């Protein structure tokens, strides 16, 4: 029993994204630039929403939570990948792998739920503008955020404890750049068919239910927009919803590609490509989409910069 526990708790080895070739060195540098953009843009979005009183609304509170999730998401995977690449080490401890698995799964699930709830916020704003302050109060927004964080964390904790309880054998080499579920479960010694089926069903539920809520919300929004007589009102409605819809499409598209394909159709390269998209690219694009397309955020940024210049 002691020997088995020692073997189970041994280090894993991450294959990583890059090798020592000049091409991969360039790609590594490019990835780090993207990481820094994601880090700075999400941090700026959070600080801007906290500092500027004009952005103290339920919509922007939820946006700050989305940016926080994206910020934590890139920090969960990229620093370890960069450290291993620069040091030449490929190891990650058992506890480190379990922690990484828990965090990325929690943040991914929380973002799925939050994006769905944000679509309800857009539905209320477009279809019931006079009742917006009642239906989407600060308290409701806080409850939405807590539901996203706590629900996803509980789901992730259960999956992580079960997965890491299985015995691992072989080379313990993970064909990925972080401890993502599809790559880790391949190292398990024993029959995991029931567990994999359960995870697949949970993934479908966690992805399809938010997609249904988003589709329903945007169906009502589209109906309301069509009935609007003012061209200006239609443009404002589309401007309000377009950023969120783009972010939703990018996020759920990448998640569906990564988690709703049968195991027989998966390859390590496809898993890496999907993970790069939703763990690096999407968190980088989200704040850029919202800030570049949002006049309120742009005005708030100018106000904050102006106050800073005046203070100096």
PDB file of C-alpha atoms in Angstrom:
ATOM      1  CA  UNK A   1       0.000   0.000   0.000  1.00  0.00           C
ATOM      2  CA  UNK A   2       2.828   2.411   0.881  1.00  0.00           C
ATOM      3  CA  UNK A   3       4.614   1.640  -2.393  1.00  0.00           C
ATOM      4  CA  UNK A   4       1.400   2.165  -4.355  1.00  0.00           C
ATOM      5  CA  UNK A   5       0.843   5.544  -2.686  1.00  0.00           C
ATOM      6  CA  UNK A   6       4.418   6.590  -3.458  1.00  0.00           C
ATOM      7  CA  UNK A   7       3.940   5.633  -7.130  1.00  0.00           C
ATOM      8  CA  UNK A   8       0.605   7.428  -7.331  1.00  0.00           C
ATOM      9  CA  UNK A   9       2.032  10.622  -5.839  1.00  0.00           C
ATOM     10  CA  UNK A  10       5.097  10.684  -8.123  1.00  0.00           C
ATOM     11  CA  UNK A  11       5.678  13.607 -10.476  1.00  0.00           C
ATOM     12  CA  UNK A  12       4.117  13.865 -13.922  1.00  0.00           C
ATOM     13  CA  UNK A  13       5.957  15.055 -17.022  1.00  0.00           C
ATOM     14  CA  UNK A  14       4.422  17.607 -19.373  1.00  0.00           C
ATOM     15  CA  UNK A  15       5.315  17.259 -23.035  1.00  0.00           C
ATOM     16  CA  UNK A  16       4.843  21.001 -23.540  1.00  0.00           C
ATOM     17  CA  UNK A  17       4.070  23.012 -26.654  1.00  0.00           C
ATOM     18  CA  UNK A  18       7.511  23.797 -28.022  1.00  0.00           C
ATOM     19  CA  UNK A  19      10.914  22.225 -28.661  1.00  0.00           C
ATOM     20  CA  UNK A  20      14.328  23.865 -29.077  1.00  0.00           C
ATOM     21  CA  UNK A  21      14.017  24.686 -32.791  1.00  0.00           C
ATOM     22  CA  UNK A  22      14.190  28.354 -33.943  1.00  0.00           C
ATOM     23  CA  UNK A  23      10.604  28.162 -35.224  1.00  0.00           C
ATOM     24  CA  UNK A  24       9.320  26.984 -31.860  1.00  0.00           C
ATOM     25  CA  UNK A  25      11.399  29.614 -30.077  1.00  0.00           C
ATOM     26  CA  UNK A  26       9.620  32.258 -32.155  1.00  0.00           C
ATOM     27  CA  UNK A  27       6.228  30.676 -31.369  1.00  0.00           C
ATOM     28  CA  UNK A  28       7.127  30.628 -27.669  1.00  0.00           C
ATOM     29  CA  UNK A  29       7.991  34.344 -27.766  1.00  0.00           C
ATOM     30  CA  UNK A  30       4.736  35.038 -29.609  1.00  0.00           C
ATOM     31  CA  UNK A  31       2.792  33.083 -26.985  1.00  0.00           C
ATOM     32  CA  UNK A  32       4.413  35.096 -24.217  1.00  0.00           C
ATOM     33  CA  UNK A  33       3.458  38.352 -25.970  1.00  0.00           C
ATOM     34  CA  UNK A  34      -0.140  37.134 -26.203  1.00  0.00           C
ATOM     35  CA  UNK A  35       0.012  36.135 -22.519  1.00  0.00           C
ATOM     36  CA  UNK A  36       1.200  39.614 -21.527  1.00  0.00           C
ATOM     37  CA  UNK A  37      -1.583  41.194 -23.607  1.00  0.00           C
ATOM     38  CA  UNK A  38      -4.143  38.952 -21.878  1.00  0.00           C
ATOM     39  CA  UNK A  39      -2.659  39.753 -18.479  1.00  0.00           C
ATOM     40  CA  UNK A  40      -2.588  43.520 -18.973  1.00  0.00           C
ATOM     41  CA  UNK A  41      -5.930  43.893 -20.801  1.00  0.00           C
ATOM     42  CA  UNK A  42      -7.907  41.819 -18.297  1.00  0.00           C
ATOM     43  CA  UNK A  43      -6.233  43.545 -15.341  1.00  0.00           C
ATOM     44  CA  UNK A  44      -6.981  46.938 -16.881  1.00  0.00           C
ATOM     45  CA  UNK A  45     -10.631  45.982 -17.442  1.00  0.00           C
ATOM     46  CA  UNK A  46     -11.048  44.879 -13.812  1.00  0.00           C
ATOM     47  CA  UNK A  47      -9.358  47.994 -12.405  1.00  0.00           C
ATOM     48  CA  UNK A  48     -11.297  50.298 -14.717  1.00  0.00           C
ATOM     49  CA  UNK A  49     -14.647  48.816 -13.670  1.00  0.00           C
ATOM     50  CA  UNK A  50     -13.658  49.063  -9.982  1.00  0.00           C
ATOM     51  CA  UNK A  51     -12.391  52.663 -10.188  1.00  0.00           C
ATOM     52  CA  UNK A  52     -14.906  54.352 -12.492  1.00  0.00           C
ATOM     53  CA  UNK A  53     -18.336  54.919 -10.894  1.00  0.00           C
ATOM     54  CA  UNK A  54     -19.997  55.095 -14.310  1.00  0.00           C
ATOM     55  CA  UNK A  55     -19.282  51.380 -14.741  1.00  0.00           C
ATOM     56  CA  UNK A  56     -20.772  50.336 -11.394  1.00  0.00           C
ATOM     57  CA  UNK A  57     -23.709  48.541 -13.012  1.00  0.00           C
ATOM     58  CA  UNK A  58     -24.722  44.847 -13.013  1.00  0.00           C
ATOM     59  CA  UNK A  59     -23.571  44.435 -16.623  1.00  0.00           C
ATOM     60  CA  UNK A  60     -20.064  45.706 -15.944  1.00  0.00           C
ATOM     61  CA  UNK A  61     -19.848  43.871 -12.625  1.00  0.00           C
ATOM     62  CA  UNK A  62     -20.434  40.615 -14.543  1.00  0.00           C
ATOM     63  CA  UNK A  63     -17.887  41.734 -17.136  1.00  0.00           C
ATOM     64  CA  UNK A  64     -15.324  42.251 -14.353  1.00  0.00           C
ATOM     65  CA  UNK A  65     -15.985  38.682 -13.189  1.00  0.00           C
ATOM     66  CA  UNK A  66     -15.461  37.422 -16.739  1.00  0.00           C
ATOM     67  CA  UNK A  67     -12.137  39.295 -16.927  1.00  0.00           C
ATOM     68  CA  UNK A  68     -11.108  37.870 -13.552  1.00  0.00           C
ATOM     69  CA  UNK A  69     -11.836  34.348 -14.817  1.00  0.00           C
ATOM     70  CA  UNK A  70      -9.836  34.978 -17.984  1.00  0.00           C
ATOM     71  CA  UNK A  71      -6.965  36.446 -15.980  1.00  0.00           C
ATOM     72  CA  UNK A  72      -6.826  33.443 -13.658  1.00  0.00           C
ATOM     73  CA  UNK A  73      -7.210  31.065 -16.616  1.00  0.00           C
ATOM     74  CA  UNK A  74      -4.066  32.248 -18.408  1.00  0.00           C
ATOM     75  CA  UNK A  75      -2.155  32.375 -15.109  1.00  0.00           C
ATOM     76  CA  UNK A  76      -3.095  28.752 -14.383  1.00  0.00           C
ATOM     77  CA  UNK A  77      -1.448  27.317 -17.497  1.00  0.00           C
ATOM     78  CA  UNK A  78       1.042  29.662 -19.185  1.00  0.00           C
ATOM     79  CA  UNK A  79       3.526  30.445 -16.346  1.00  0.00           C
ATOM     80  CA  UNK A  80       4.161  26.731 -15.677  1.00  0.00           C
ATOM     81  CA  UNK A  81       4.542  26.025 -19.400  1.00  0.00           C
ATOM     82  CA  UNK A  82       6.992  28.945 -19.754  1.00  0.00           C
ATOM     83  CA  UNK A  83       8.960  27.915 -16.650  1.00  0.00           C
ATOM     84  CA  UNK A  84       9.359  24.343 -17.905  1.00  0.00           C
ATOM     85  CA  UNK A  85      10.399  25.514 -21.366  1.00  0.00           C
ATOM     86  CA  UNK A  86      13.002  27.991 -20.131  1.00  0.00           C
ATOM     87  CA  UNK A  87      14.425  25.676 -17.459  1.00  0.00           C
ATOM     88  CA  UNK A  88      14.434  22.575 -19.628  1.00  0.00           C
ATOM     89  CA  UNK A  89      12.416  20.729 -16.982  1.00  0.00           C
ATOM     90  CA  UNK A  90       9.191  19.003 -17.906  1.00  0.00           C
ATOM     91  CA  UNK A  91       8.055  17.840 -14.479  1.00  0.00           C
ATOM     92  CA  UNK A  92       5.025  18.870 -12.484  1.00  0.00           C
ATOM     93  CA  UNK A  93       4.274  17.496  -9.031  1.00  0.00           C
ATOM     94  CA  UNK A  94       1.215  15.380  -8.312  1.00  0.00           C
ATOM     95  CA  UNK A  95      -0.244  18.157  -6.137  1.00  0.00           C
ATOM     96  CA  UNK A  96       0.645  20.764  -8.772  1.00  0.00           C
ATOM     97  CA  UNK A  97      -1.083  18.739 -11.474  1.00  0.00           C
ATOM     98  CA  UNK A  98      -4.192  18.239  -9.330  1.00  0.00           C
ATOM     99  CA  UNK A  99      -4.283  21.965  -8.495  1.00  0.00           C
ATOM    100  CA  UNK A 100      -3.894  22.922 -12.143  1.00  0.00           C
ATOM    101  CA  UNK A 101      -6.649  20.502 -13.152  1.00  0.00           C
ATOM    102  CA  UNK A 102      -8.997  21.860 -10.492  1.00  0.00           C
ATOM    103  CA  UNK A 103      -8.363  25.505 -11.382  1.00  0.00           C
ATOM    104  CA  UNK A 104      -8.683  25.253 -15.154  1.00  0.00           C
ATOM    105  CA  UNK A 105     -11.831  23.119 -14.862  1.00  0.00           C
ATOM    106  CA  UNK A 106     -13.365  25.483 -12.284  1.00  0.00           C
ATOM    107  CA  UNK A 107     -12.619  28.572 -14.345  1.00  0.00           C
ATOM    108  CA  UNK A 108     -13.824  26.997 -17.577  1.00  0.00           C
ATOM    109  CA  UNK A 109     -17.089  25.849 -16.016  1.00  0.00           C
ATOM    110  CA  UNK A 110     -17.616  29.187 -14.272  1.00  0.00           C
ATOM    111  CA  UNK A 111     -17.132  31.030 -17.556  1.00  0.00           C
ATOM    112  CA  UNK A 112     -19.703  28.809 -19.301  1.00  0.00           C
ATOM    113  CA  UNK A 113     -22.290  29.577 -16.619  1.00  0.00           C
ATOM    114  CA  UNK A 114     -21.411  33.281 -16.415  1.00  0.00           C
ATOM    115  CA  UNK A 115     -21.656  33.824 -20.181  1.00  0.00           C
ATOM    116  CA  UNK A 116     -25.098  32.216 -20.143  1.00  0.00           C
ATOM    117  CA  UNK A 117     -26.226  34.463 -17.276  1.00  0.00           C
ATOM    118  CA  UNK A 118     -24.794  37.507 -19.052  1.00  0.00           C
ATOM    119  CA  UNK A 119     -27.044  36.693 -22.011  1.00  0.00           C
ATOM    120  CA  UNK A 120     -30.015  36.949 -19.622  1.00  0.00           C
ATOM    121  CA  UNK A 121     -28.714  40.387 -18.593  1.00  0.00           C
ATOM    122  CA  UNK A 122     -28.713  41.438 -22.262  1.00  0.00           C
ATOM    123  CA  UNK A 123     -32.231  40.002 -22.688  1.00  0.00           C
ATOM    124  CA  UNK A 124     -33.565  42.079 -19.791  1.00  0.00           C
ATOM    125  CA  UNK A 125     -31.767  45.215 -21.033  1.00  0.00           C
ATOM    126  CA  UNK A 126     -33.256  44.929 -24.548  1.00  0.00           C
ATOM    127  CA  UNK A 127     -36.655  43.350 -23.944  1.00  0.00           C
ATOM    128  CA  UNK A 128     -37.548  44.824 -20.530  1.00  0.00           C
ATOM    129  CA  UNK A 129     -35.542  48.064 -20.216  1.00  0.00           C
ATOM    130  CA  UNK A 130     -38.020  49.716 -17.831  1.00  0.00           C
ATOM    131  CA  UNK A 131     -37.762  46.805 -15.400  1.00  0.00           C
ATOM    132  CA  UNK A 132     -33.995  46.388 -15.730  1.00  0.00           C
ATOM    133  CA  UNK A 133     -33.121  47.860 -12.331  1.00  0.00           C
ATOM    134  CA  UNK A 134     -35.583  45.476 -10.661  1.00  0.00           C
ATOM    135  CA  UNK A 135     -34.819  42.281 -12.616  1.00  0.00           C
ATOM    136  CA  UNK A 136     -31.043  42.918 -12.707  1.00  0.00           C
ATOM    137  CA  UNK A 137     -30.257  44.564  -9.390  1.00  0.00           C
ATOM    138  CA  UNK A 138     -26.792  44.529  -7.842  1.00  0.00           C
ATOM    139  CA  UNK A 139     -27.904  41.692  -5.573  1.00  0.00           C
ATOM    140  CA  UNK A 140     -29.026  39.588  -8.543  1.00  0.00           C
ATOM    141  CA  UNK A 141     -25.696  40.195 -10.302  1.00  0.00           C
ATOM    142  CA  UNK A 142     -23.756  39.132  -7.202  1.00  0.00           C
ATOM    143  CA  UNK A 143     -25.868  35.978  -6.929  1.00  0.00           C
ATOM    144  CA  UNK A 144     -25.165  35.208 -10.596  1.00  0.00           C
ATOM    145  CA  UNK A 145     -21.429  35.554 -10.021  1.00  0.00           C
ATOM    146  CA  UNK A 146     -21.523  33.401  -6.880  1.00  0.00           C
ATOM    147  CA  UNK A 147     -23.550  30.737  -8.682  1.00  0.00           C
ATOM    148  CA  UNK A 148     -20.952  30.638 -11.453  1.00  0.00           C
ATOM    149  CA  UNK A 149     -17.955  30.433  -9.111  1.00  0.00           C
ATOM    150  CA  UNK A 150     -19.357  28.032  -6.502  1.00  0.00           C
ATOM    151  CA  UNK A 151     -21.204  25.707  -8.882  1.00  0.00           C
ATOM    152  CA  UNK A 152     -18.217  25.277 -11.184  1.00  0.00           C
ATOM    153  CA  UNK A 153     -15.773  24.892  -8.276  1.00  0.00           C
ATOM    154  CA  UNK A 154     -17.859  22.145  -6.682  1.00  0.00           C
ATOM    155  CA  UNK A 155     -18.140  20.297 -10.008  1.00  0.00           C
ATOM    156  CA  UNK A 156     -14.387  20.643 -10.575  1.00  0.00           C
ATOM    157  CA  UNK A 157     -13.509  19.497  -7.048  1.00  0.00           C
ATOM    158  CA  UNK A 158     -15.541  16.295  -7.437  1.00  0.00           C
ATOM    159  CA  UNK A 159     -13.986  15.483 -10.830  1.00  0.00           C
ATOM    160  CA  UNK A 160     -10.452  16.279  -9.662  1.00  0.00           C
ATOM    161  CA  UNK A 161     -10.687  14.150  -6.497  1.00  0.00           C
ATOM    162  CA  UNK A 162     -12.057  11.173  -8.450  1.00  0.00           C
ATOM    163  CA  UNK A 163      -9.506  11.471 -11.274  1.00  0.00           C
ATOM    164  CA  UNK A 164      -6.502  11.866  -8.987  1.00  0.00           C
ATOM    165  CA  UNK A 165      -7.654   8.927  -6.857  1.00  0.00           C
ATOM    166  CA  UNK A 166      -7.075   6.517  -9.766  1.00  0.00           C
ATOM    167  CA  UNK A 167      -3.699   4.743  -9.934  1.00  0.00           C
ATOM    168  CA  UNK A 168      -1.312   6.043 -12.607  1.00  0.00           C
ATOM    169  CA  UNK A 169       1.348   3.974 -14.309  1.00  0.00           C
ATOM    170  CA  UNK A 170       3.740   3.924 -17.233  1.00  0.00           C
ATOM    171  CA  UNK A 171       5.944   6.874 -18.113  1.00  0.00           C
ATOM    172  CA  UNK A 172       3.504   9.347 -16.529  1.00  0.00           C
ATOM    173  CA  UNK A 173       4.163  11.598 -19.517  1.00  0.00           C
ATOM    174  CA  UNK A 174       1.252  13.932 -20.247  1.00  0.00           C
ATOM    175  CA  UNK A 175       1.030  14.732 -23.958  1.00  0.00           C
ATOM    176  CA  UNK A 176      -0.040  18.288 -23.294  1.00  0.00           C
ATOM    177  CA  UNK A 177       1.301  21.552 -21.898  1.00  0.00           C
ATOM    178  CA  UNK A 178      -0.839  21.412 -18.751  1.00  0.00           C
ATOM    179  CA  UNK A 179      -2.846  18.871 -16.770  1.00  0.00           C
ATOM    180  CA  UNK A 180      -6.004  18.860 -18.846  1.00  0.00           C
ATOM    181  CA  UNK A 181      -8.474  16.033 -18.228  1.00  0.00           C
ATOM    182  CA  UNK A 182      -8.304  14.233 -21.635  1.00  0.00           C
ATOM    183  CA  UNK A 183      -4.497  14.012 -21.441  1.00  0.00           C
ATOM    184  CA  UNK A 184      -4.324  12.975 -17.767  1.00  0.00           C
ATOM    185  CA  UNK A 185      -7.016  10.287 -17.924  1.00  0.00           C
ATOM    186  CA  UNK A 186      -5.009   8.415 -20.581  1.00  0.00           C
ATOM    187  CA  UNK A 187      -2.372   7.627 -17.932  1.00  0.00           C
ATOM    188  CA  UNK A 188      -4.807   5.869 -15.595  1.00  0.00           C
ATOM    189  CA  UNK A 189      -4.218   2.170 -15.002  1.00  0.00           C
ATOM    190  CA  UNK A 190      -7.551   0.391 -15.011  1.00  0.00           C
ATOM    191  CA  UNK A 191     -11.023   0.702 -16.443  1.00  0.00           C
ATOM    192  CA  UNK A 192     -12.265   4.287 -16.504  1.00  0.00           C
ATOM    193  CA  UNK A 193     -15.135   3.759 -18.948  1.00  0.00           C
ATOM    194  CA  UNK A 194     -17.856   4.619 -16.433  1.00  0.00           C
ATOM    195  CA  UNK A 195     -15.965   7.687 -15.225  1.00  0.00           C
ATOM    196  CA  UNK A 196     -15.290   8.908 -18.777  1.00  0.00           C
ATOM    197  CA  UNK A 197     -18.956   8.458 -19.674  1.00  0.00           C
ATOM    198  CA  UNK A 198     -19.976  10.440 -16.584  1.00  0.00           C
ATOM    199  CA  UNK A 199     -17.548  13.243 -17.431  1.00  0.00           C
ATOM    200  CA  UNK A 200     -18.784  13.299 -21.030  1.00  0.00           C
ATOM    201  CA  UNK A 201     -22.392  13.636 -19.856  1.00  0.00           C
ATOM    202  CA  UNK A 202     -21.437  16.387 -17.379  1.00  0.00           C
ATOM    203  CA  UNK A 203     -19.581  18.217 -20.151  1.00  0.00           C
ATOM    204  CA  UNK A 204     -22.621  18.059 -22.404  1.00  0.00           C
ATOM    205  CA  UNK A 205     -24.855  19.374 -19.628  1.00  0.00           C
ATOM    206  CA  UNK A 206     -22.402  22.133 -18.663  1.00  0.00           C
ATOM    207  CA  UNK A 207     -22.100  23.219 -22.291  1.00  0.00           C
ATOM    208  CA  UNK A 208     -25.554  22.574 -23.735  1.00  0.00           C
ATOM    209  CA  UNK A 209     -27.637  24.106 -20.938  1.00  0.00           C
ATOM    210  CA  UNK A 210     -25.811  27.457 -21.170  1.00  0.00           C
ATOM    211  CA  UNK A 211     -26.014  27.294 -24.968  1.00  0.00           C
ATOM    212  CA  UNK A 212     -29.790  26.724 -24.734  1.00  0.00           C
ATOM    213  CA  UNK A 213     -30.134  29.688 -22.355  1.00  0.00           C
ATOM    214  CA  UNK A 214     -28.001  31.880 -24.625  1.00  0.00           C
ATOM    215  CA  UNK A 215     -29.958  30.827 -27.727  1.00  0.00           C
ATOM    216  CA  UNK A 216     -33.288  31.447 -26.002  1.00  0.00           C
ATOM    217  CA  UNK A 217     -32.190  34.877 -24.763  1.00  0.00           C
ATOM    218  CA  UNK A 218     -30.945  35.936 -28.167  1.00  0.00           C
ATOM    219  CA  UNK A 219     -34.068  34.563 -29.810  1.00  0.00           C
ATOM    220  CA  UNK A 220     -36.197  36.928 -27.700  1.00  0.00           C
ATOM    221  CA  UNK A 221     -33.706  39.748 -28.300  1.00  0.00           C
ATOM    222  CA  UNK A 222     -33.845  39.260 -32.075  1.00  0.00           C
ATOM    223  CA  UNK A 223     -37.651  39.259 -31.983  1.00  0.00           C
ATOM    224  CA  UNK A 224     -37.657  42.507 -29.996  1.00  0.00           C
ATOM    225  CA  UNK A 225     -35.127  44.143 -32.318  1.00  0.00           C
ATOM    226  CA  UNK A 226     -37.153  43.222 -35.409  1.00  0.00           C
ATOM    227  CA  UNK A 227     -40.214  44.888 -33.879  1.00  0.00           C
ATOM    228  CA  UNK A 228     -38.316  48.130 -33.171  1.00  0.00           C
ATOM    229  CA  UNK A 229     -39.306  50.955 -35.514  1.00  0.00           C
ATOM    230  CA  UNK A 230     -36.318  53.208 -34.893  1.00  0.00           C
ATOM    231  CA  UNK A 231     -33.140  52.439 -36.837  1.00  0.00           C
ATOM    232  CA  UNK A 232     -31.123  54.044 -34.034  1.00  0.00           C
ATOM    233  CA  UNK A 233     -32.682  51.736 -31.445  1.00  0.00           C
ATOM    234  CA  UNK A 234     -31.833  48.721 -33.591  1.00  0.00           C
ATOM    235  CA  UNK A 235     -28.212  49.838 -33.932  1.00  0.00           C
ATOM    236  CA  UNK A 236     -27.928  50.389 -30.168  1.00  0.00           C
ATOM    237  CA  UNK A 237     -29.418  46.948 -29.488  1.00  0.00           C
ATOM    238  CA  UNK A 238     -27.015  45.240 -31.870  1.00  0.00           C
ATOM    239  CA  UNK A 239     -24.076  47.197 -30.447  1.00  0.00           C
ATOM    240  CA  UNK A 240     -25.091  46.164 -26.919  1.00  0.00           C
ATOM    241  CA  UNK A 241     -25.294  42.468 -27.761  1.00  0.00           C
ATOM    242  CA  UNK A 242     -22.713  41.939 -30.500  1.00  0.00           C
ATOM    243  CA  UNK A 243     -19.657  41.910 -28.207  1.00  0.00           C
ATOM    244  CA  UNK A 244     -21.186  39.354 -25.868  1.00  0.00           C
ATOM    245  CA  UNK A 245     -22.373  37.190 -28.772  1.00  0.00           C
ATOM    246  CA  UNK A 246     -18.879  37.148 -30.333  1.00  0.00           C
ATOM    247  CA  UNK A 247     -17.287  36.150 -27.014  1.00  0.00           C
ATOM    248  CA  UNK A 248     -19.907  33.428 -26.479  1.00  0.00           C
ATOM    249  CA  UNK A 249     -19.352  32.027 -29.978  1.00  0.00           C
ATOM    250  CA  UNK A 250     -15.563  31.895 -29.549  1.00  0.00           C
ATOM    251  CA  UNK A 251     -15.689  30.319 -26.092  1.00  0.00           C
ATOM    252  CA  UNK A 252     -18.360  27.676 -26.655  1.00  0.00           C
ATOM    253  CA  UNK A 253     -17.026  26.818 -30.109  1.00  0.00           C
ATOM    254  CA  UNK A 254     -13.596  26.012 -28.656  1.00  0.00           C
ATOM    255  CA  UNK A 255     -15.076  24.105 -25.689  1.00  0.00           C
ATOM    256  CA  UNK A 256     -17.333  21.993 -27.901  1.00  0.00           C
ATOM    257  CA  UNK A 257     -14.353  21.135 -30.121  1.00  0.00           C
ATOM    258  CA  UNK A 258     -12.296  20.109 -27.082  1.00  0.00           C
ATOM    259  CA  UNK A 259     -14.827  18.261 -24.937  1.00  0.00           C
ATOM    260  CA  UNK A 260     -17.717  16.955 -27.011  1.00  0.00           C
ATOM    261  CA  UNK A 261     -15.745  14.867 -29.482  1.00  0.00           C
ATOM    262  CA  UNK A 262     -15.567  11.074 -28.873  1.00  0.00           C
ATOM    263  CA  UNK A 263     -12.255   9.821 -27.489  1.00  0.00           C
ATOM    264  CA  UNK A 264     -11.650   7.784 -30.655  1.00  0.00           C
ATOM    265  CA  UNK A 265     -11.515  11.012 -32.686  1.00  0.00           C
ATOM    266  CA  UNK A 266      -9.078  12.801 -30.386  1.00  0.00           C
ATOM    267  CA  UNK A 267      -5.382  13.307 -31.076  1.00  0.00           C
ATOM    268  CA  UNK A 268      -2.831  15.022 -28.795  1.00  0.00           C
ATOM    269  CA  UNK A 269      -2.266  17.713 -31.435  1.00  0.00           C
ATOM    270  CA  UNK A 270      -5.996  18.483 -31.729  1.00  0.00           C
ATOM    271  CA  UNK A 271      -6.297  18.658 -27.934  1.00  0.00           C
ATOM    272  CA  UNK A 272      -3.382  21.098 -27.778  1.00  0.00           C
ATOM    273  CA  UNK A 273      -4.797  23.302 -30.543  1.00  0.00           C
ATOM    274  CA  UNK A 274      -8.217  23.452 -28.872  1.00  0.00           C
ATOM    275  CA  UNK A 275      -6.673  24.196 -25.485  1.00  0.00           C
ATOM    276  CA  UNK A 276      -4.451  26.960 -26.884  1.00  0.00           C
ATOM    277  CA  UNK A 277      -7.528  28.581 -28.365  1.00  0.00           C
ATOM    278  CA  UNK A 278      -9.715  28.662 -25.264  1.00  0.00           C
ATOM    279  CA  UNK A 279      -6.983  28.953 -22.621  1.00  0.00           C
ATOM    280  CA  UNK A 280      -4.814  31.604 -24.313  1.00  0.00           C
ATOM    281  CA  UNK A 281      -6.432  33.209 -27.357  1.00  0.00           C
ATOM    282  CA  UNK A 282      -9.997  33.614 -26.071  1.00  0.00           C
ATOM    283  CA  UNK A 283      -8.974  35.219 -22.723  1.00  0.00           C
ATOM    284  CA  UNK A 284      -6.869  37.645 -24.768  1.00  0.00           C
ATOM    285  CA  UNK A 285      -9.649  38.524 -27.206  1.00  0.00           C
ATOM    286  CA  UNK A 286     -12.452  38.894 -24.644  1.00  0.00           C
ATOM    287  CA  UNK A 287     -11.359  42.216 -23.065  1.00  0.00           C
ATOM    288  CA  UNK A 288     -10.242  43.576 -26.448  1.00  0.00           C
ATOM    289  CA  UNK A 289     -13.662  42.807 -27.957  1.00  0.00           C
ATOM    290  CA  UNK A 290     -15.490  44.423 -25.053  1.00  0.00           C
ATOM    291  CA  UNK A 291     -13.252  47.489 -24.706  1.00  0.00           C
ATOM    292  CA  UNK A 292     -12.777  48.247 -28.393  1.00  0.00           C
ATOM    293  CA  UNK A 293     -16.493  47.877 -29.156  1.00  0.00           C
ATOM    294  CA  UNK A 294     -17.841  49.473 -25.986  1.00  0.00           C
ATOM    295  CA  UNK A 295     -18.205  53.264 -25.854  1.00  0.00           C
ATOM    296  CA  UNK A 296     -18.852  53.307 -22.083  1.00  0.00           C
ATOM    297  CA  UNK A 297     -15.573  51.513 -21.351  1.00  0.00           C
ATOM    298  CA  UNK A 298     -13.667  53.793 -23.745  1.00  0.00           C
ATOM    299  CA  UNK A 299     -15.171  56.885 -22.083  1.00  0.00           C
ATOM    300  CA  UNK A 300     -14.358  55.523 -18.628  1.00  0.00           C
ATOM    301  CA  UNK A 301     -10.756  54.921 -19.683  1.00  0.00           C
ATOM    302  CA  UNK A 302     -10.459  58.508 -20.919  1.00  0.00           C
ATOM    303  CA  UNK A 303     -11.959  59.798 -17.630  1.00  0.00           C
ATOM    304  CA  UNK A 304      -9.524  57.786 -15.537  1.00  0.00           C
ATOM    305  CA  UNK A 305      -6.553  58.878 -17.652  1.00  0.00           C
ATOM    306  CA  UNK A 306      -7.700  62.497 -17.495  1.00  0.00           C
ATOM    307  CA  UNK A 307      -7.995  62.343 -13.706  1.00  0.00           C
ATOM    308  CA  UNK A 308      -4.539  60.817 -13.519  1.00  0.00           C
ATOM    309  CA  UNK A 309      -3.020  63.563 -15.670  1.00  0.00           C
ATOM    310  CA  UNK A 310      -4.749  66.297 -13.645  1.00  0.00           C
ATOM    311  CA  UNK A 311      -3.579  64.727 -10.368  1.00  0.00           C
ATOM    312  CA  UNK A 312       0.000  64.749 -11.591  1.00  0.00           C
TER     313      UNK A 312
END
